[in-house]
Short mmCIF file of C-alpha atoms in Angstrom, two decimals:
data_model
loop_
_atom_site.label_atom_id
_atom_site.label_comp_id
_atom_site.label_asym_id
_atom_site.label_seq_id
_atom_site.Cartn_x
_atom_site.Cartn_y
_atom_site.Cartn_z
CA ALA A 1 0.58 12.27 9.37
CA GLN A 2 -1.96 12.35 6.64
CA LYS A 3 -5.70 11.95 7.01
CA ILE A 4 -8.37 11.56 4.35
CA THR A 5 -12.01 12.44 4.92
CA GLN A 6 -14.89 11.33 2.75
CA THR A 7 -18.10 12.65 4.25
CA GLN A 8 -20.54 10.81 1.99
CA PRO A 9 -20.93 7.18 3.08
CA GLY A 10 -23.42 6.55 0.27
CA MET A 11 -24.52 8.38 -2.86
CA PHE A 12 -27.19 7.79 -5.51
CA VAL A 13 -27.13 9.15 -9.05
CA GLN A 14 -29.40 8.76 -12.02
CA GLU A 15 -27.89 7.04 -15.02
CA LYS A 16 -26.34 9.56 -17.49
CA GLU A 17 -26.16 12.26 -14.84
CA ALA A 18 -22.95 13.67 -13.36
CA VAL A 19 -21.97 13.06 -9.73
CA THR A 20 -19.36 14.57 -7.41
CA LEU A 21 -17.72 12.53 -4.67
CA ASP A 22 -16.16 14.64 -1.93
CA CYS A 23 -12.69 14.24 -0.49
CA THR A 24 -10.70 16.44 1.85
CA TYR A 25 -7.21 15.72 3.07
CA ASP A 26 -4.98 16.86 5.85
CA THR A 27 -1.24 16.84 5.30
CA SER A 28 1.78 18.89 6.31
CA ASP A 29 3.80 17.67 3.32
CA GLN A 30 4.56 20.16 0.55
CA SER A 31 4.80 17.52 -2.14
CA TYR A 32 2.08 14.91 -2.25
CA GLY A 33 -0.12 12.98 -4.62
CA LEU A 34 -3.85 12.41 -4.54
CA PHE A 35 -5.54 9.35 -5.99
CA TRP A 36 -8.98 7.94 -6.55
CA TYR A 37 -9.65 4.22 -6.71
CA LYS A 38 -12.80 2.29 -7.59
CA GLN A 39 -13.64 -0.98 -5.88
CA PRO A 40 -16.46 -3.02 -7.47
CA SER A 41 -18.17 -5.78 -5.52
CA SER A 42 -15.52 -8.20 -6.84
CA GLY A 43 -13.05 -6.58 -4.45
CA GLU A 44 -10.31 -5.47 -6.82
CA MET A 45 -8.95 -1.93 -6.57
CA ILE A 46 -8.96 -0.02 -9.85
CA PHE A 47 -6.92 3.16 -10.25
CA LEU A 48 -8.97 6.02 -11.70
CA ILE A 49 -7.07 9.29 -11.55
CA TYR A 50 -4.02 11.03 -10.06
CA GLN A 51 -3.32 14.66 -9.11
CA GLY A 52 0.05 15.96 -7.98
CA SER A 53 0.17 18.78 -5.46
CA TYR A 54 2.18 20.93 -7.87
CA ASP A 55 0.01 20.24 -10.90
CA GLU A 56 -1.62 23.48 -11.96
CA GLN A 57 -4.36 21.89 -14.01
CA ASN A 58 -7.05 19.57 -12.75
CA ALA A 59 -6.51 15.97 -13.82
CA THR A 60 -8.89 14.33 -16.26
CA GLU A 61 -9.18 10.71 -17.41
CA GLY A 62 -12.06 10.09 -19.76
CA ARG A 63 -15.30 10.52 -17.78
CA TYR A 64 -13.37 11.17 -14.57
CA SER A 65 -12.07 14.54 -13.50
CA LEU A 66 -10.56 15.69 -10.25
CA ASN A 67 -11.62 19.07 -8.87
CA PHE A 68 -8.45 20.05 -7.02
CA GLN A 69 -8.67 23.02 -4.65
CA LYS A 70 -5.33 23.15 -2.91
CA ALA A 71 -6.09 25.97 -0.50
CA ARG A 72 -9.16 24.09 0.72
CA LYS A 73 -7.30 20.76 0.70
CA SER A 74 -10.06 19.34 -1.40
CA ALA A 75 -9.83 16.73 -4.17
CA ASN A 76 -13.33 15.88 -5.32
CA LEU A 77 -13.95 13.28 -8.01
CA VAL A 78 -16.43 14.17 -10.74
CA ILE A 79 -17.92 11.35 -12.82
CA SER A 80 -19.74 12.56 -15.90
CA ALA A 81 -22.49 10.64 -17.70
CA SER A 82 -22.84 7.96 -15.02
CA GLN A 83 -23.21 4.37 -16.14
CA LEU A 84 -24.64 1.36 -14.31
CA GLY A 85 -21.12 -0.09 -14.17
CA ASP A 86 -20.02 2.88 -12.07
CA SER A 87 -21.85 1.43 -9.07
CA ALA A 88 -19.02 0.64 -6.63
CA MET A 89 -17.06 1.88 -3.64
CA TYR A 90 -14.79 4.85 -4.32
CA PHE A 91 -11.73 5.58 -2.23
CA CYS A 92 -9.78 8.81 -2.09
CA ALA A 93 -6.13 8.38 -1.13
CA ALA A 94 -3.01 10.46 -0.57
CA LYS A 95 0.70 9.86 -0.49
CA ALA A 96 3.65 12.03 0.45
CA MET A 97 6.18 12.25 -2.35
CA LYS A 98 9.34 12.42 -0.28
CA THR A 99 10.53 8.85 -0.83
CA SER A 100 9.34 5.66 -2.49
CA TYR A 101 8.75 4.29 1.02
CA ASP A 102 5.93 6.73 1.67
CA LYS A 103 2.65 4.97 2.24
CA VAL A 104 -0.65 5.56 0.56
CA ILE A 105 -3.34 6.51 3.07
CA PHE A 106 -6.93 5.72 2.14
CA GLY A 107 -10.15 7.46 3.11
CA PRO A 108 -13.19 5.56 4.43
CA GLY A 109 -14.81 5.39 1.01
CA THR A 110 -18.10 6.38 -0.62
CA SER A 111 -20.58 3.84 -1.95
CA LEU A 112 -22.03 5.00 -5.26
CA SER A 113 -25.21 3.51 -6.67
CA VAL A 114 -26.28 4.36 -10.21
CA ILE A 115 -30.04 4.16 -10.74
CA PRO A 116 -31.41 3.19 -14.17
CA SER B 1 1.96 -0.24 -15.30
CA ALA B 2 2.63 -3.56 -13.59
CA VAL B 3 0.24 -6.52 -13.70
CA ILE B 4 -0.17 -8.51 -10.49
CA SER B 5 -1.48 -12.06 -10.28
CA GLN B 6 -2.86 -12.80 -6.80
CA LYS B 7 -3.89 -16.25 -5.60
CA PRO B 8 -6.20 -17.55 -4.29
CA SER B 9 -9.04 -15.23 -5.22
CA ARG B 10 -11.15 -16.49 -2.34
CA ASP B 11 -11.08 -19.18 0.32
CA ILE B 12 -13.10 -20.45 3.23
CA CYS B 13 -10.91 -21.71 6.06
CA GLN B 14 -11.37 -23.36 9.42
CA ARG B 15 -10.36 -21.43 12.51
CA GLY B 16 -6.91 -22.31 13.81
CA THR B 17 -5.51 -23.03 10.35
CA SER B 18 -3.24 -20.91 8.15
CA LEU B 19 -3.57 -19.58 4.61
CA THR B 20 -0.78 -18.37 2.35
CA ILE B 21 -1.59 -15.76 -0.28
CA GLN B 22 0.71 -15.34 -3.28
CA CYS B 23 1.38 -12.32 -5.46
CA GLN B 24 3.35 -12.50 -8.69
CA VAL B 25 4.28 -9.27 -10.53
CA ASP B 26 5.13 -9.16 -14.24
CA SER B 27 8.06 -6.79 -13.65
CA GLN B 28 10.68 -6.23 -10.99
CA VAL B 29 9.63 -3.89 -8.20
CA THR B 30 11.50 -2.76 -5.13
CA MET B 31 8.68 -2.83 -2.62
CA MET B 32 5.45 -4.73 -2.24
CA PHE B 33 2.70 -3.74 0.14
CA TRP B 34 0.12 -5.92 1.84
CA TYR B 35 -3.26 -4.49 2.85
CA ARG B 36 -6.23 -5.81 4.79
CA GLN B 37 -9.78 -4.63 4.21
CA GLN B 38 -12.23 -5.76 6.86
CA PRO B 39 -15.92 -5.93 5.89
CA GLY B 40 -17.34 -2.48 5.24
CA GLN B 41 -14.03 -0.79 6.05
CA SER B 42 -11.25 0.97 4.20
CA LEU B 43 -7.81 -0.45 3.47
CA THR B 44 -5.29 -0.82 6.27
CA LEU B 45 -1.61 -1.40 5.56
CA ILE B 46 -0.27 -4.59 7.15
CA ALA B 47 3.36 -4.43 6.09
CA THR B 48 5.86 -3.35 3.48
CA ALA B 49 8.09 -6.05 1.97
CA ASN B 50 11.50 -5.37 0.45
CA GLN B 51 13.45 -8.08 -1.30
CA GLY B 52 16.24 -9.47 0.86
CA SER B 53 15.17 -7.89 4.14
CA GLU B 54 12.62 -8.36 6.87
CA ALA B 55 9.20 -6.89 6.20
CA THR B 56 8.26 -3.72 8.06
CA TYR B 57 4.99 -4.14 9.96
CA GLU B 58 2.51 -1.43 10.86
CA SER B 59 1.24 -0.88 14.35
CA GLY B 60 -1.17 -3.62 15.34
CA PHE B 61 0.30 -6.25 13.02
CA VAL B 62 2.98 -8.76 14.03
CA ILE B 63 5.20 -11.14 12.14
CA ASP B 64 4.01 -14.23 14.03
CA LYS B 65 0.45 -13.61 12.83
CA PHE B 66 1.26 -12.35 9.33
CA PRO B 67 4.61 -13.74 8.18
CA ILE B 68 5.71 -12.37 4.82
CA SER B 69 8.27 -13.70 2.37
CA ARG B 70 9.89 -11.75 -0.46
CA PRO B 71 12.35 -14.12 -2.14
CA ASN B 72 12.86 -12.02 -5.29
CA LEU B 73 11.81 -8.78 -6.98
CA THR B 74 8.67 -10.22 -8.57
CA PHE B 75 7.10 -12.39 -5.89
CA SER B 76 5.79 -12.21 -2.32
CA THR B 77 3.61 -14.24 0.00
CA LEU B 78 1.53 -13.29 3.03
CA THR B 79 0.48 -15.98 5.48
CA VAL B 80 -2.46 -15.46 7.80
CA SER B 81 -1.70 -17.74 10.74
CA ASN B 82 -3.87 -19.37 13.39
CA MET B 83 -6.95 -17.81 11.86
CA SER B 84 -10.04 -16.66 13.71
CA PRO B 85 -13.33 -15.29 12.32
CA GLU B 86 -11.95 -11.77 12.94
CA ASP B 87 -9.43 -12.41 10.15
CA SER B 88 -12.24 -12.61 7.60
CA SER B 89 -11.29 -9.83 5.19
CA ILE B 90 -10.10 -9.00 1.73
CA TYR B 91 -6.32 -9.12 1.52
CA LEU B 92 -4.64 -7.13 -1.23
CA CYS B 93 -1.08 -6.89 -2.42
CA SER B 94 0.16 -3.82 -4.25
CA VAL B 95 3.26 -2.37 -5.85
CA VAL B 96 4.51 1.01 -7.00
CA PRO B 97 5.60 0.47 -10.60
CA ASP B 98 8.77 2.22 -11.70
CA GLY B 99 8.11 5.68 -13.06
CA TRP B 100 4.74 6.04 -11.38
CA TYR B 101 3.51 7.34 -8.08
CA GLY B 102 0.54 5.31 -7.02
CA TYR B 103 -0.28 1.73 -6.31
CA THR B 104 -1.23 -1.05 -8.67
CA PHE B 105 -3.22 -3.71 -6.86
CA GLY B 106 -3.67 -7.42 -7.21
CA SER B 107 -7.21 -8.70 -7.62
CA GLY B 108 -7.51 -9.46 -3.90
CA THR B 109 -8.12 -12.55 -1.78
CA ARG B 110 -11.50 -12.76 -0.10
CA LEU B 111 -10.98 -14.82 3.06
CA THR B 112 -13.77 -16.21 5.22
CA VAL B 113 -12.87 -17.96 8.47
CA VAL B 114 -15.50 -20.26 9.95
#
């Protein structure tokens, strides 16, 4: 079974600064995917970034990058140049890649507040 | 990736009543997933719905409380039955679009039971 840990219930960052949101995962699967989602106060879930367990390079999507350390089972999200609109809940998630029936498991989330 | 239209976006319901949530996808998908997010919590999978077969429920969720229909490859409904205040949550449907690995989510239904 997979488990996702996000040890930062809440984080604050100054506007235009960079911030790192921590995520560690526990899985026995060899092939898996890691995801980050953003949930604004409206409640929708917005996909941010994906990293495959066999990807050699860290994923990047605009201002988002994923610091993937496989040996440490760590998949931290880095947001550069924070904006006020980045204030939201952020969820780290993982999924085994054995079949399409594999479920996505979500971490408890980190609440990010961007200060003007 | 797929676009999901989820309705209603929010509702306030009386205890003991039922609410049906609809999700319409703009492309055919094999599986749809229904999640519940209780206040201040993470997402918990309720069930997985395949077209033409019974939904598969996770531990702690039963069909009598959360009946699901999946009449075709683009549509599904989740009913929250005999509601109590403990059912107040955000309910989200999601799909795995063809050729991708992760979930695309609907906009969510924010349910308050009074």
